[in-house]
Every structure is written in structure tokens, then in C-alpha cells.
């Protein structure tokens, strides 16, 4: 299993919006960055990801699961853009803030720290386990 992080502005698509989609999940559409798109091309059904609120909150607030393989993004006719579908798995017991992540030496090489603007990014198994522990949340 691989791990990922999906960033969203709560005013555009919040964790509550994601949870409301239930088991069917939702297309992670609108990504217009080649690196982020290429990461989605690597994703497999069952992979897990952090749902991260950007902007003011700047924190990991939940866990999602990939529920549909990469496919054309329905928000554009441009065939270059693809996306996956994700569904909510569980909320974090305690959100883990960007400040916590940046201040933790065990997370200093995390993509979120090195390239905070990338909307879809990989997370290592070690980073996954540590952030889940910080958030008092079951990693599985």
C-alpha cells in the first residue's frame, strides 16, 4: 500500500464535504499540475491518504482511501488531466497542524515541508505512522 496527501481549501471542498459523499467517494478533480497528476497515475485502489485542510487551518484532519483508479477529469475536455476518486475513512481524533509537522525532526524531509504548494503528494510509511500517532488516530 502507498500513502498520499490531498490538500484542499475548506471553503472549496472540506472534510465534511468529503465525508458526506460516503462510500461512493468523490472525484479529486481540478488538479492542473503535472507532478500532482503523475502522482495520481501511481495510485491504486485501497491506497490511503491524508486529507489536509490548507489556507487558514493548515492541518491533517482525516484519512481517505483511493476508491477508483485514475480516469479522465470530468471538469475538463483536455485529455492531459486525470484524477482518482477518494472516500473518507475516518477523522483524525486530533488534527495535526503544519506547524507541528514542520517542527518535528522526524518529518523534516516530508514533501509537505519541502514543497508545501503541491496539492497531491506522496507520504512515506514512516511519515504516515508518525502523523497518525500525533493525531491519536488508527493508521489502518
mmCIF file with all atom_site columns, C-alpha atoms in Angstrom:
data_model
loop_
_atom_site.group_PDB
_atom_site.id
_atom_site.type_symbol
_atom_site.label_atom_id
_atom_site.label_alt_id
_atom_site.label_comp_id
_atom_site.label_asym_id
_atom_site.label_entity_id
_atom_site.label_seq_id
_atom_site.pdbx_PDB_ins_code
_atom_site.Cartn_x
_atom_site.Cartn_y
_atom_site.Cartn_z
_atom_site.occupancy
_atom_site.B_iso_or_equiv
_atom_site.pdbx_formal_charge
_atom_site.auth_seq_id
_atom_site.auth_comp_id
_atom_site.auth_asym_id
_atom_site.auth_atom_id
_atom_site.pdbx_PDB_model_num
ATOM 1   C CA . UNK A 1 1   ? 0.000   0.000  0.000   1.00 0.00 ? 1   UNK A CA 1
ATOM 2   C CA . UNK A 1 2   ? 1.147   3.520  -0.798  1.00 0.00 ? 2   UNK A CA 1
ATOM 3   C CA . UNK A 1 3   ? 0.329   6.677  1.149   1.00 0.00 ? 3   UNK A CA 1
ATOM 4   C CA . UNK A 1 4   ? -0.557  10.147 -0.092  1.00 0.00 ? 4   UNK A CA 1
ATOM 5   C CA . UNK A 1 5   ? -1.679  13.591 0.980   1.00 0.00 ? 5   UNK A CA 1
ATOM 6   C CA . UNK A 1 6   ? -4.531  15.537 -0.651  1.00 0.00 ? 6   UNK A CA 1
ATOM 7   C CA . UNK A 1 7   ? -4.746  19.262 0.025   1.00 0.00 ? 7   UNK A CA 1
ATOM 8   C CA . UNK A 1 8   ? -7.970  21.233 -0.176  1.00 0.00 ? 8   UNK A CA 1
ATOM 9   C CA . UNK A 1 9   ? -9.139  24.644 0.885   1.00 0.00 ? 9   UNK A CA 1
ATOM 10  C CA . UNK A 1 10  ? -12.026 24.057 3.311   1.00 0.00 ? 10  UNK A CA 1
ATOM 11  C CA . UNK A 1 11  ? -14.061 26.822 1.669   1.00 0.00 ? 11  UNK A CA 1
ATOM 12  C CA . UNK A 1 12  ? -13.832 24.952 -1.664  1.00 0.00 ? 12  UNK A CA 1
ATOM 13  C CA . UNK A 1 13  ? -14.030 21.291 -0.536  1.00 0.00 ? 13  UNK A CA 1
ATOM 14  C CA . UNK A 1 14  ? -13.934 20.489 3.158   1.00 0.00 ? 14  UNK A CA 1
ATOM 15  C CA . UNK A 1 15  ? -13.510 17.311 5.158   1.00 0.00 ? 15  UNK A CA 1
ATOM 16  C CA . UNK A 1 16  ? -17.245 17.500 5.937   1.00 0.00 ? 16  UNK A CA 1
ATOM 17  C CA . UNK A 1 17  ? -17.960 17.642 2.180   1.00 0.00 ? 17  UNK A CA 1
ATOM 18  C CA . UNK A 1 18  ? -15.755 14.589 1.644   1.00 0.00 ? 18  UNK A CA 1
ATOM 19  C CA . UNK A 1 19  ? -17.436 12.664 4.463   1.00 0.00 ? 19  UNK A CA 1
ATOM 20  C CA . UNK A 1 20  ? -20.871 13.479 3.068   1.00 0.00 ? 20  UNK A CA 1
ATOM 21  C CA . UNK A 1 21  ? -20.005 11.562 -0.130  1.00 0.00 ? 21  UNK A CA 1
ATOM 22  C CA . UNK A 1 22  ? -19.987 8.302  1.839   1.00 0.00 ? 22  UNK A CA 1
ATOM 23  C CA . UNK A 1 23  ? -18.823 5.026  0.325   1.00 0.00 ? 23  UNK A CA 1
ATOM 24  C CA . UNK A 1 24  ? -19.109 6.260  -3.261  1.00 0.00 ? 24  UNK A CA 1
ATOM 25  C CA . UNK A 1 25  ? -16.486 8.927  -2.633  1.00 0.00 ? 25  UNK A CA 1
ATOM 26  C CA . UNK A 1 26  ? -15.741 11.808 -4.945  1.00 0.00 ? 26  UNK A CA 1
ATOM 27  C CA . UNK A 1 27  ? -13.524 12.574 -7.895  1.00 0.00 ? 27  UNK A CA 1
ATOM 28  C CA . UNK A 1 28  ? -10.385 14.509 -6.865  1.00 0.00 ? 28  UNK A CA 1
ATOM 29  C CA . UNK A 1 29  ? -10.807 16.844 -9.804  1.00 0.00 ? 29  UNK A CA 1
ATOM 30  C CA . UNK A 1 30  ? -9.399  20.167 -10.881 1.00 0.00 ? 30  UNK A CA 1
ATOM 31  C CA . UNK A 1 31  ? -5.724  19.325 -10.414 1.00 0.00 ? 31  UNK A CA 1
ATOM 32  C CA . UNK A 1 32  ? -3.719  21.212 -13.051 1.00 0.00 ? 32  UNK A CA 1
ATOM 33  C CA . UNK A 1 33  ? -0.179  20.398 -12.021 1.00 0.00 ? 33  UNK A CA 1
ATOM 34  C CA . UNK A 1 34  ? 1.708   17.707 -13.928 1.00 0.00 ? 34  UNK A CA 1
ATOM 35  C CA . UNK A 1 35  ? 3.588   16.394 -10.904 1.00 0.00 ? 35  UNK A CA 1
ATOM 36  C CA . UNK A 1 36  ? 0.373   16.051 -8.857  1.00 0.00 ? 36  UNK A CA 1
ATOM 37  C CA . UNK A 1 37  ? -1.369  14.387 -11.825 1.00 0.00 ? 37  UNK A CA 1
ATOM 38  C CA . UNK A 1 38  ? 1.517   11.960 -12.218 1.00 0.00 ? 38  UNK A CA 1
ATOM 39  C CA . UNK A 1 39  ? 1.265   11.027 -8.541  1.00 0.00 ? 39  UNK A CA 1
ATOM 40  C CA . UNK A 1 40  ? -2.422  10.210 -9.088  1.00 0.00 ? 40  UNK A CA 1
ATOM 41  C CA . UNK A 1 41  ? -1.415  7.971  -12.000 1.00 0.00 ? 41  UNK A CA 1
ATOM 42  C CA . UNK A 1 42  ? 0.652   5.944  -9.497  1.00 0.00 ? 42  UNK A CA 1
ATOM 43  C CA . UNK A 1 43  ? -2.252  5.450  -7.071  1.00 0.00 ? 43  UNK A CA 1
ATOM 44  C CA . UNK A 1 44  ? -4.043  2.130  -6.663  1.00 0.00 ? 44  UNK A CA 1
ATOM 45  C CA . UNK A 1 45  ? -7.449  1.308  -5.213  1.00 0.00 ? 45  UNK A CA 1
ATOM 46  C CA . UNK A 1 46  ? -7.005  0.794  -1.474  1.00 0.00 ? 46  UNK A CA 1
ATOM 47  C CA . UNK A 1 47  ? -4.093  3.209  -1.076  1.00 0.00 ? 47  UNK A CA 1
ATOM 48  C CA . UNK A 1 48  ? -4.625  5.632  1.801   1.00 0.00 ? 48  UNK A CA 1
ATOM 49  C CA . UNK A 1 49  ? -4.168  9.366  2.016   1.00 0.00 ? 49  UNK A CA 1
ATOM 50  C CA . UNK A 1 50  ? -4.284  12.235 4.449   1.00 0.00 ? 50  UNK A CA 1
ATOM 51  C CA . UNK A 1 51  ? -6.972  14.859 3.880   1.00 0.00 ? 51  UNK A CA 1
ATOM 52  C CA . UNK A 1 52  ? -5.282  18.179 4.570   1.00 0.00 ? 52  UNK A CA 1
ATOM 53  C CA . UNK A 1 53  ? -7.072  21.493 5.060   1.00 0.00 ? 53  UNK A CA 1
ATOM 54  C CA . UNK A 1 54  ? -4.942  24.251 3.569   1.00 0.00 ? 54  UNK A CA 1
ATOM 55  C CA . UNK A 1 55  ? -5.183  28.032 3.937   1.00 0.00 ? 55  UNK A CA 1
ATOM 56  C CA . UNK A 1 56  ? -6.089  29.091 7.494   1.00 0.00 ? 56  UNK A CA 1
ATOM 57  C CA . UNK A 1 57  ? -6.408  25.670 9.163   1.00 0.00 ? 57  UNK A CA 1
ATOM 58  C CA . UNK A 1 58  ? -3.260  24.074 7.699   1.00 0.00 ? 58  UNK A CA 1
ATOM 59  C CA . UNK A 1 59  ? -3.761  20.663 9.265   1.00 0.00 ? 59  UNK A CA 1
ATOM 60  C CA . UNK A 1 60  ? -4.300  16.986 8.559   1.00 0.00 ? 60  UNK A CA 1
ATOM 61  C CA . UNK A 1 61  ? -7.921  16.347 9.510   1.00 0.00 ? 61  UNK A CA 1
ATOM 62  C CA . UNK A 1 62  ? -8.779  12.917 8.119   1.00 0.00 ? 62  UNK A CA 1
ATOM 63  C CA . UNK A 1 63  ? -7.873  9.745  6.264   1.00 0.00 ? 63  UNK A CA 1
ATOM 64  C CA . UNK A 1 64  ? -9.164  8.900  2.798   1.00 0.00 ? 64  UNK A CA 1
ATOM 65  C CA . UNK A 1 65  ? -8.902  5.833  0.586   1.00 0.00 ? 65  UNK A CA 1
ATOM 66  C CA . UNK A 1 66  ? -8.499  5.627  -3.175  1.00 0.00 ? 66  UNK A CA 1
ATOM 67  C CA . UNK A 1 67  ? -11.746 4.084  -4.431  1.00 0.00 ? 67  UNK A CA 1
ATOM 68  C CA . UNK A 1 68  ? -11.363 4.455  -8.228  1.00 0.00 ? 68  UNK A CA 1
ATOM 69  C CA . UNK A 1 69  ? -8.304  4.208  -10.433 1.00 0.00 ? 69  UNK A CA 1
ATOM 70  C CA . UNK A 1 70  ? -7.061  7.161  -12.437 1.00 0.00 ? 70  UNK A CA 1
ATOM 71  C CA . UNK A 1 71  ? -9.503  8.318  -15.118 1.00 0.00 ? 71  UNK A CA 1
ATOM 72  C CA . UNK A 1 72  ? -10.210 11.463 -17.168 1.00 0.00 ? 72  UNK A CA 1
ATOM 73  C CA . UNK A 1 73  ? -11.038 14.519 -15.042 1.00 0.00 ? 73  UNK A CA 1
ATOM 74  C CA . UNK A 1 74  ? -14.704 15.325 -15.663 1.00 0.00 ? 74  UNK A CA 1
ATOM 75  C CA . UNK A 1 75  ? -14.144 19.059 -15.161 1.00 0.00 ? 75  UNK A CA 1
ATOM 76  C CA . UNK A 1 76  ? -12.240 19.464 -18.437 1.00 0.00 ? 76  UNK A CA 1
ATOM 77  C CA . UNK A 1 77  ? -12.215 18.226 -22.013 1.00 0.00 ? 77  UNK A CA 1
ATOM 78  C CA . UNK A 1 78  ? -8.416  18.389 -22.034 1.00 0.00 ? 78  UNK A CA 1
ATOM 79  C CA . UNK A 1 79  ? -7.192  14.758 -22.120 1.00 0.00 ? 79  UNK A CA 1
ATOM 80  C CA . UNK A 1 80  ? -3.963  15.637 -20.269 1.00 0.00 ? 80  UNK A CA 1
ATOM 81  C CA . UNK A 1 81  ? -5.798  15.913 -16.942 1.00 0.00 ? 81  UNK A CA 1
ATOM 82  C CA . UNK A 1 82  ? -6.746  12.836 -14.966 1.00 0.00 ? 82  UNK A CA 1
ATOM 83  C CA . UNK A 1 83  ? -7.800  12.118 -11.413 1.00 0.00 ? 83  UNK A CA 1
ATOM 84  C CA . UNK A 1 84  ? -8.727  9.413  -8.925  1.00 0.00 ? 84  UNK A CA 1
ATOM 85  C CA . UNK A 1 85  ? -11.756 9.089  -6.675  1.00 0.00 ? 85  UNK A CA 1
ATOM 86  C CA . UNK A 1 86  ? -11.358 9.120  -2.897  1.00 0.00 ? 86  UNK A CA 1
ATOM 87  C CA . UNK A 1 87  ? -13.660 8.295  0.004   1.00 0.00 ? 87  UNK A CA 1
ATOM 88  C CA . UNK A 1 88  ? -13.478 9.305  3.653   1.00 0.00 ? 88  UNK A CA 1
ATOM 89  C CA . UNK A 1 89  ? -12.291 6.607  6.053   1.00 0.00 ? 89  UNK A CA 1
ATOM 90  C CA . UNK A 1 90  ? -12.057 8.385  9.414   1.00 0.00 ? 90  UNK A CA 1
ATOM 91  C CA . UNK A 1 91  ? -11.499 11.744 11.015  1.00 0.00 ? 91  UNK A CA 1
ATOM 92  C CA . UNK A 1 92  ? -8.377  12.492 12.975  1.00 0.00 ? 92  UNK A CA 1
ATOM 93  C CA . UNK A 1 93  ? -9.022  12.450 16.723  1.00 0.00 ? 93  UNK A CA 1
ATOM 94  C CA . UNK A 1 94  ? -6.722  15.474 16.967  1.00 0.00 ? 94  UNK A CA 1
ATOM 95  C CA . UNK A 1 95  ? -5.838  17.474 13.827  1.00 0.00 ? 95  UNK A CA 1
ATOM 96  C CA . UNK A 1 96  ? -2.106  17.618 13.136  1.00 0.00 ? 96  UNK A CA 1
ATOM 97  C CA . UNK A 1 97  ? -1.034  21.114 12.169  1.00 0.00 ? 97  UNK A CA 1
ATOM 98  C CA . UNK A 1 98  ? 1.544   22.177 9.632   1.00 0.00 ? 98  UNK A CA 1
ATOM 99  C CA . UNK A 1 99  ? 3.478   23.858 12.456  1.00 0.00 ? 99  UNK A CA 1
ATOM 100 C CA . UNK A 1 100 ? 3.665   20.517 14.309  1.00 0.00 ? 100 UNK A CA 1
ATOM 101 C CA . UNK A 1 101 ? 4.835   18.769 11.152  1.00 0.00 ? 101 UNK A CA 1
ATOM 102 C CA . UNK A 1 102 ? 7.451   21.427 10.354  1.00 0.00 ? 102 UNK A CA 1
ATOM 103 C CA . UNK A 1 103 ? 8.694   21.398 13.946  1.00 0.00 ? 103 UNK A CA 1
ATOM 104 C CA . UNK A 1 104 ? 9.165   17.629 14.096  1.00 0.00 ? 104 UNK A CA 1
ATOM 105 C CA . UNK A 1 105 ? 12.662  16.476 13.049  1.00 0.00 ? 105 UNK A CA 1
ATOM 106 C CA . UNK A 1 106 ? 11.240  13.076 12.031  1.00 0.00 ? 106 UNK A CA 1
ATOM 107 C CA . UNK A 1 107 ? 9.161   14.855 9.360   1.00 0.00 ? 107 UNK A CA 1
ATOM 108 C CA . UNK A 1 108 ? 11.763  17.328 8.074   1.00 0.00 ? 108 UNK A CA 1
ATOM 109 C CA . UNK A 1 109 ? 12.032  15.589 4.680   1.00 0.00 ? 109 UNK A CA 1
ATOM 110 C CA . UNK A 1 110 ? 8.300   15.283 4.115   1.00 0.00 ? 110 UNK A CA 1
ATOM 111 C CA . UNK A 1 111 ? 7.110   16.691 0.777   1.00 0.00 ? 111 UNK A CA 1
ATOM 112 C CA . UNK A 1 112 ? 4.629   18.885 2.674   1.00 0.00 ? 112 UNK A CA 1
ATOM 113 C CA . UNK A 1 113 ? 7.583   20.574 4.363   1.00 0.00 ? 113 UNK A CA 1
ATOM 114 C CA . UNK A 1 114 ? 9.777   20.793 1.247   1.00 0.00 ? 114 UNK A CA 1
ATOM 115 C CA . UNK A 1 115 ? 7.067   21.660 -1.332  1.00 0.00 ? 115 UNK A CA 1
ATOM 116 C CA . UNK A 1 116 ? 4.028   22.890 0.559   1.00 0.00 ? 116 UNK A CA 1
ATOM 117 C CA . UNK A 1 117 ? 2.255   24.133 -2.584  1.00 0.00 ? 117 UNK A CA 1
ATOM 118 C CA . UNK A 1 118 ? 1.871   20.703 -4.235  1.00 0.00 ? 118 UNK A CA 1
ATOM 119 C CA . UNK A 1 119 ? -1.796  19.662 -3.921  1.00 0.00 ? 119 UNK A CA 1
ATOM 120 C CA . UNK A 1 120 ? -1.270  15.889 -4.228  1.00 0.00 ? 120 UNK A CA 1
ATOM 121 C CA . UNK A 1 121 ? 1.897   14.355 -2.834  1.00 0.00 ? 121 UNK A CA 1
ATOM 122 C CA . UNK A 1 122 ? 3.402   11.101 -1.588  1.00 0.00 ? 122 UNK A CA 1
ATOM 123 C CA . UNK A 1 123 ? 3.854   10.271 2.091   1.00 0.00 ? 123 UNK A CA 1
ATOM 124 C CA . UNK A 1 124 ? 6.292   7.613  3.318   1.00 0.00 ? 124 UNK A CA 1
ATOM 125 C CA . UNK A 1 125 ? 5.121   4.741  5.538   1.00 0.00 ? 125 UNK A CA 1
ATOM 126 C CA . UNK A 1 126 ? 7.161   6.198  8.411   1.00 0.00 ? 126 UNK A CA 1
ATOM 127 C CA . UNK A 1 127 ? 5.623   9.664  7.973   1.00 0.00 ? 127 UNK A CA 1
ATOM 128 C CA . UNK A 1 128 ? 2.170   8.070  7.778   1.00 0.00 ? 128 UNK A CA 1
ATOM 129 C CA . UNK A 1 129 ? 2.585   6.166  11.042  1.00 0.00 ? 129 UNK A CA 1
ATOM 130 C CA . UNK A 1 130 ? 4.092   9.134  12.867  1.00 0.00 ? 130 UNK A CA 1
ATOM 131 C CA . UNK A 1 131 ? 1.411   11.632 11.802  1.00 0.00 ? 131 UNK A CA 1
ATOM 132 C CA . UNK A 1 132 ? -1.333  9.171  12.713  1.00 0.00 ? 132 UNK A CA 1
ATOM 133 C CA . UNK A 1 133 ? 0.278   8.772  16.151  1.00 0.00 ? 133 UNK A CA 1
ATOM 134 C CA . UNK A 1 134 ? 0.467   12.551 16.580  1.00 0.00 ? 134 UNK A CA 1
ATOM 135 C CA . UNK A 1 135 ? -3.218  12.750 15.680  1.00 0.00 ? 135 UNK A CA 1
ATOM 136 C CA . UNK A 1 136 ? -4.143  9.877  18.028  1.00 0.00 ? 136 UNK A CA 1
ATOM 137 C CA . UNK A 1 137 ? -5.709  8.127  15.042  1.00 0.00 ? 137 UNK A CA 1
ATOM 138 C CA . UNK A 1 138 ? -5.587  4.488  13.924  1.00 0.00 ? 138 UNK A CA 1
ATOM 139 C CA . UNK A 1 139 ? -3.303  4.310  10.858  1.00 0.00 ? 139 UNK A CA 1
ATOM 140 C CA . UNK A 1 140 ? -5.200  1.333  9.393   1.00 0.00 ? 140 UNK A CA 1
#
